Amino acid sequence: MDTTRISPVGRRGLAAAVLFVATFFAARMILSIEGADMPLRILAALIPVAPFAWLLTAIVARLKAMDELEQRIQLEALGIAFPVTMVILMTLGLLELAVPLPPEDLSYRHVWALLPMLYFIGLALARSRYR
Amino acid sequence: MKNRIRELRETRQMSQEELAGKLGVSRQTVNAIENDKYDPMLPLAFKIARVFGKTVEEVFTPDKRR
């Protein structure tokens, strides 16, 4: 990959994203070890928060650097992703009250992935409106 | 809102890329404005008018259909 074409903010975001993914999977690995000490388990669970906070600063800096149309596109993407995720979460919550749901398939631990997925769908839809 | 950006840009033999550079926006934004898919906010509208040496009213006109 030619990293010279990526802006400093983009490079910061990429580094933070790589670090976050690495610490996330390291945390998952540590948490899967049977008999690991409780302080180590808590530390492993919390470590990915730091690179994620760093990633967040890069995302905010990138948003501020965008022109007004790109900012509007981002807003529309979130405007689609956020309410749709809320409706899915609410529906799952109500269904859970109505019938027992299989925790491994429909657990809230898996539902977090919906938001970024719907954000990218929203981004594609919003971009197509202004093409 | 209707605008004369494409006409003014082509008269000056300026590409969308060049205009975008002068305005500090992306080429996609210039393209969306030219095609009436996006109405710019006031600061950008004034900037566009200034690039062409016109007033905002000379570049942008209300679209009566909307």
PDB file of N, CA and C in Angstrom, chain B residues 1-53:
ATOM      1  N   MET B   1     -32.509  25.206  -6.034  1.00  0.00           N
ATOM      2  CA  MET B   1     -31.841  26.395  -6.557  1.00  0.00           C
ATOM      3  C   MET B   1     -31.133  26.052  -7.875  1.00  0.00           C
ATOM      4  N   LYS B   2     -31.260  26.955  -8.845  1.00  0.00           N
ATOM      5  CA  LYS B   2     -30.557  26.762 -10.117  1.00  0.00           C
ATOM      6  C   LYS B   2     -29.254  27.569 -10.046  1.00  0.00           C
ATOM      7  N   ASN B   3     -28.265  27.150 -10.827  1.00  0.00           N
ATOM      8  CA  ASN B   3     -27.025  27.930 -10.845  1.00  0.00           C
ATOM      9  C   ASN B   3     -26.365  27.895 -12.219  1.00  0.00           C
ATOM     10  N   ARG B   4     -25.457  28.849 -12.417  1.00  0.00           N
ATOM     11  CA  ARG B   4     -24.758  28.978 -13.703  1.00  0.00           C
ATOM     12  C   ARG B   4     -23.303  28.552 -13.592  1.00  0.00           C
ATOM     13  N   ILE B   5     -22.998  27.728 -12.619  1.00  0.00           N
ATOM     14  CA  ILE B   5     -21.590  27.395 -12.365  1.00  0.00           C
ATOM     15  C   ILE B   5     -20.937  26.695 -13.567  1.00  0.00           C
ATOM     16  N   ARG B   6     -21.624  25.722 -14.147  1.00  0.00           N
ATOM     17  CA  ARG B   6     -21.031  24.990 -15.268  1.00  0.00           C
ATOM     18  C   ARG B   6     -20.704  25.957 -16.424  1.00  0.00           C
ATOM     19  N   GLU B   7     -21.694  26.805 -16.731  1.00  0.00           N
ATOM     20  CA  GLU B   7     -21.517  27.781 -17.819  1.00  0.00           C
ATOM     21  C   GLU B   7     -20.328  28.717 -17.528  1.00  0.00           C
ATOM     22  N   LEU B   8     -20.281  29.259 -16.307  1.00  0.00           N
ATOM     23  CA  LEU B   8     -19.205  30.184 -15.937  1.00  0.00           C
ATOM     24  C   LEU B   8     -17.840  29.479 -15.925  1.00  0.00           C
ATOM     25  N   ARG B   9     -17.837  28.249 -15.473  1.00  0.00           N
ATOM     26  CA  ARG B   9     -16.585  27.479 -15.400  1.00  0.00           C
ATOM     27  C   ARG B   9     -16.077  27.162 -16.802  1.00  0.00           C
ATOM     28  N   GLU B  10     -17.011  26.723 -17.675  1.00  0.00           N
ATOM     29  CA  GLU B  10     -16.597  26.354 -19.034  1.00  0.00           C
ATOM     30  C   GLU B  10     -16.147  27.581 -19.840  1.00  0.00           C
ATOM     31  N   THR B  11     -16.785  28.734 -19.581  1.00  0.00           N
ATOM     32  CA  THR B  11     -16.360  29.971 -20.261  1.00  0.00           C
ATOM     33  C   THR B  11     -14.896  30.282 -19.926  1.00  0.00           C
ATOM     34  N   ARG B  12     -14.532  29.981 -18.684  1.00  0.00           N
ATOM     35  CA  ARG B  12     -13.146  30.253 -18.243  1.00  0.00           C
ATOM     36  C   ARG B  12     -12.229  29.060 -18.476  1.00  0.00           C
ATOM     37  N   GLN B  13     -12.717  28.049 -19.185  1.00  0.00           N
ATOM     38  CA  GLN B  13     -11.963  26.821 -19.502  1.00  0.00           C
ATOM     39  C   GLN B  13     -11.319  26.235 -18.237  1.00  0.00           C
ATOM     40  N   MET B  14     -12.144  26.150 -17.227  1.00  0.00           N
ATOM     41  CA  MET B  14     -11.680  25.641 -15.936  1.00  0.00           C
ATOM     42  C   MET B  14     -12.284  24.246 -15.729  1.00  0.00           C
ATOM     43  N   SER B  15     -11.494  23.306 -15.244  1.00  0.00           N
ATOM     44  CA  SER B  15     -12.047  21.976 -14.970  1.00  0.00           C
ATOM     45  C   SER B  15     -12.725  21.967 -13.601  1.00  0.00           C
ATOM     46  N   GLN B  16     -13.546  20.958 -13.373  1.00  0.00           N
ATOM     47  CA  GLN B  16     -14.196  20.830 -12.049  1.00  0.00           C
ATOM     48  C   GLN B  16     -13.131  20.702 -10.959  1.00  0.00           C
ATOM     49  N   GLU B  17     -12.072  19.968 -11.296  1.00  0.00           N
ATOM     50  CA  GLU B  17     -10.969  19.744 -10.352  1.00  0.00           C
ATOM     51  C   GLU B  17     -10.330  21.083  -9.951  1.00  0.00           C
ATOM     52  N   GLU B  18     -10.093  21.938 -10.955  1.00  0.00           N
ATOM     53  CA  GLU B  18      -9.466  23.243 -10.680  1.00  0.00           C
ATOM     54  C   GLU B  18     -10.379  24.111  -9.812  1.00  0.00           C
ATOM     55  N   LEU B  19     -11.671  24.110 -10.164  1.00  0.00           N
ATOM     56  CA  LEU B  19     -12.617  24.914  -9.380  1.00  0.00           C
ATOM     57  C   LEU B  19     -12.696  24.394  -7.943  1.00  0.00           C
ATOM     58  N   ALA B  20     -12.721  23.068  -7.827  1.00  0.00           N
ATOM     59  CA  ALA B  20     -12.768  22.458  -6.485  1.00  0.00           C
ATOM     60  C   ALA B  20     -11.557  22.888  -5.670  1.00  0.00           C
ATOM     61  N   GLY B  21     -10.379  22.927  -6.315  1.00  0.00           N
ATOM     62  CA  GLY B  21      -9.145  23.347  -5.641  1.00  0.00           C
ATOM     63  C   GLY B  21      -9.248  24.786  -5.153  1.00  0.00           C
ATOM     64  N   LYS B  22      -9.807  25.671  -6.003  1.00  0.00           N
ATOM     65  CA  LYS B  22      -9.945  27.085  -5.619  1.00  0.00           C
ATOM     66  C   LYS B  22     -10.920  27.257  -4.454  1.00  0.00           C
ATOM     67  N   LEU B  23     -11.939  26.370  -4.414  1.00  0.00           N
ATOM     68  CA  LEU B  23     -12.978  26.489  -3.383  1.00  0.00           C
ATOM     69  C   LEU B  23     -12.647  25.720  -2.099  1.00  0.00           C
ATOM     70  N   GLY B  24     -11.658  24.834  -2.204  1.00  0.00           N
ATOM     71  CA  GLY B  24     -11.310  24.001  -1.047  1.00  0.00           C
ATOM     72  C   GLY B  24     -12.343  22.928  -0.761  1.00  0.00           C
ATOM     73  N   VAL B  25     -12.970  22.416  -1.829  1.00  0.00           N
ATOM     74  CA  VAL B  25     -13.932  21.312  -1.682  1.00  0.00           C
ATOM     75  C   VAL B  25     -13.534  20.193  -2.645  1.00  0.00           C
ATOM     76  N   SER B  26     -14.263  19.079  -2.598  1.00  0.00           N
ATOM     77  CA  SER B  26     -13.930  17.969  -3.498  1.00  0.00           C
ATOM     78  C   SER B  26     -14.581  18.183  -4.871  1.00  0.00           C
ATOM     79  N   ARG B  27     -14.063  17.464  -5.875  1.00  0.00           N
ATOM     80  CA  ARG B  27     -14.637  17.558  -7.223  1.00  0.00           C
ATOM     81  C   ARG B  27     -16.078  17.052  -7.203  1.00  0.00           C
ATOM     82  N   GLN B  28     -16.347  16.061  -6.355  1.00  0.00           N
ATOM     83  CA  GLN B  28     -17.706  15.517  -6.234  1.00  0.00           C
ATOM     84  C   GLN B  28     -18.688  16.608  -5.787  1.00  0.00           C
ATOM     85  N   THR B  29     -18.228  17.483  -4.896  1.00  0.00           N
ATOM     86  CA  THR B  29     -19.088  18.568  -4.403  1.00  0.00           C
ATOM     87  C   THR B  29     -19.404  19.551  -5.526  1.00  0.00           C
ATOM     88  N   VAL B  30     -18.371  19.921  -6.308  1.00  0.00           N
ATOM     89  CA  VAL B  30     -18.594  20.829  -7.441  1.00  0.00           C
ATOM     90  C   VAL B  30     -19.580  20.189  -8.417  1.00  0.00           C
ATOM     91  N   ASN B  31     -19.383  18.913  -8.698  1.00  0.00           N
ATOM     92  CA  ASN B  31     -20.260  18.189  -9.625  1.00  0.00           C
ATOM     93  C   ASN B  31     -21.709  18.165  -9.116  1.00  0.00           C
ATOM     94  N   ALA B  32     -21.888  17.897  -7.812  1.00  0.00           N
ATOM     95  CA  ALA B  32     -23.241  17.845  -7.230  1.00  0.00           C
ATOM     96  C   ALA B  32     -23.924  19.211  -7.294  1.00  0.00           C
ATOM     97  N   ILE B  33     -23.153  20.284  -7.075  1.00  0.00           N
ATOM     98  CA  ILE B  33     -23.738  21.632  -7.129  1.00  0.00           C
ATOM     99  C   ILE B  33     -24.114  21.977  -8.581  1.00  0.00           C
ATOM    100  N   GLU B  34     -23.204  21.674  -9.499  1.00  0.00           N
ATOM    101  CA  GLU B  34     -23.480  21.975 -10.919  1.00  0.00           C
ATOM    102  C   GLU B  34     -24.734  21.257 -11.422  1.00  0.00           C
ATOM    103  N   ASN B  35     -24.929  20.042 -10.930  1.00  0.00           N
ATOM    104  CA  ASN B  35     -26.083  19.247 -11.372  1.00  0.00           C
ATOM    105  C   ASN B  35     -27.339  19.471 -10.525  1.00  0.00           C
ATOM    106  N   ASP B  36     -27.332  20.531  -9.712  1.00  0.00           N
ATOM    107  CA  ASP B  36     -28.485  20.885  -8.864  1.00  0.00           C
ATOM    108  C   ASP B  36     -28.886  19.774  -7.892  1.00  0.00           C
ATOM    109  N   LYS B  37     -27.898  18.938  -7.518  1.00  0.00           N
ATOM    110  CA  LYS B  37     -28.212  17.881  -6.550  1.00  0.00           C
ATOM    111  C   LYS B  37     -27.929  18.339  -5.137  1.00  0.00           C
ATOM    112  N   TYR B  38     -27.175  19.419  -5.026  1.00  0.00           N
ATOM    113  CA  TYR B  38     -26.835  19.933  -3.695  1.00  0.00           C
ATOM    114  C   TYR B  38     -26.755  21.463  -3.747  1.00  0.00           C
ATOM    115  N   ASP B  39     -27.448  22.102  -2.812  1.00  0.00           N
ATOM    116  CA  ASP B  39     -27.380  23.564  -2.702  1.00  0.00           C
ATOM    117  C   ASP B  39     -26.337  23.922  -1.646  1.00  0.00           C
ATOM    118  N   PRO B  40     -25.306  24.676  -2.039  1.00  0.00           N
ATOM    119  CA  PRO B  40     -24.251  24.987  -1.049  1.00  0.00           C
ATOM    120  C   PRO B  40     -24.751  25.930   0.043  1.00  0.00           C
ATOM    121  N   MET B  41     -24.041  25.912   1.174  1.00  0.00           N
ATOM    122  CA  MET B  41     -24.367  26.849   2.247  1.00  0.00           C
ATOM    123  C   MET B  41     -23.836  28.229   1.855  1.00  0.00           C
ATOM    124  N   LEU B  42     -24.306  29.244   2.553  1.00  0.00           N
ATOM    125  CA  LEU B  42     -23.975  30.630   2.172  1.00  0.00           C
ATOM    126  C   LEU B  42     -22.476  30.912   2.013  1.00  0.00           C
ATOM    127  N   PRO B  43     -21.602  30.506   2.987  1.00  0.00           N
ATOM    128  CA  PRO B  43     -20.177  30.838   2.811  1.00  0.00           C
ATOM    129  C   PRO B  43     -19.597  30.269   1.505  1.00  0.00           C
ATOM    130  N   LEU B  44     -19.994  29.035   1.161  1.00  0.00           N
ATOM    131  CA  LEU B  44     -19.482  28.435  -0.079  1.00  0.00           C
ATOM    132  C   LEU B  44     -20.084  29.120  -1.303  1.00  0.00           C
ATOM    133  N   ALA B  45     -21.366  29.494  -1.213  1.00  0.00           N
ATOM    134  CA  ALA B  45     -22.013  30.194  -2.326  1.00  0.00           C
ATOM    135  C   ALA B  45     -21.299  31.530  -2.601  1.00  0.00           C
ATOM    136  N   PHE B  46     -20.948  32.257  -1.540  1.00  0.00           N
ATOM    137  CA  PHE B  46     -20.218  33.529  -1.711  1.00  0.00           C
ATOM    138  C   PHE B  46     -18.829  33.276  -2.313  1.00  0.00           C
ATOM    139  N   LYS B  47     -18.190  32.189  -1.864  1.00  0.00           N
ATOM    140  CA  LYS B  47     -16.852  31.849  -2.363  1.00  0.00           C
ATOM    141  C   LYS B  47     -16.907  31.550  -3.867  1.00  0.00           C
ATOM    142  N   ILE B  48     -17.950  30.805  -4.265  1.00  0.00           N
ATOM    143  CA  ILE B  48     -18.124  30.459  -5.684  1.00  0.00           C
ATOM    144  C   ILE B  48     -18.312  31.740  -6.497  1.00  0.00           C
ATOM    145  N   ALA B  49     -19.190  32.622  -6.000  1.00  0.00           N
ATOM    146  CA  ALA B  49     -19.449  33.880  -6.713  1.00  0.00           C
ATOM    147  C   ALA B  49     -18.169  34.696  -6.835  1.00  0.00           C
ATOM    148  N   ARG B  50     -17.368  34.720  -5.772  1.00  0.00           N
ATOM    149  CA  ARG B  50     -16.126  35.500  -5.773  1.00  0.00           C
ATOM    150  C   ARG B  50     -15.133  34.953  -6.809  1.00  0.00           C
ATOM    151  N   VAL B  51     -15.055  33.618  -6.918  1.00  0.00           N
ATOM    152  CA  VAL B  51     -14.138  32.998  -7.895  1.00  0.00           C
ATOM    153  C   VAL B  51     -14.459  33.487  -9.313  1.00  0.00           C
ATOM    154  N   PHE B  52     -15.766  33.641  -9.607  1.00  0.00           N
ATOM    155  CA  PHE B  52     -16.171  34.054 -10.955  1.00  0.00           C
ATOM    156  C   PHE B  52     -16.333  35.575 -11.070  1.00  0.00           C
ATOM    157  N   GLY B  53     -16.054  36.318 -10.018  1.00  0.00           N
ATOM    158  CA  GLY B  53     -16.196  37.770 -10.046  1.00  0.00           C
ATOM    159  C   GLY B  53     -17.638  38.208 -10.209  1.00  0.00           C
TER     160      GLY B  53
END
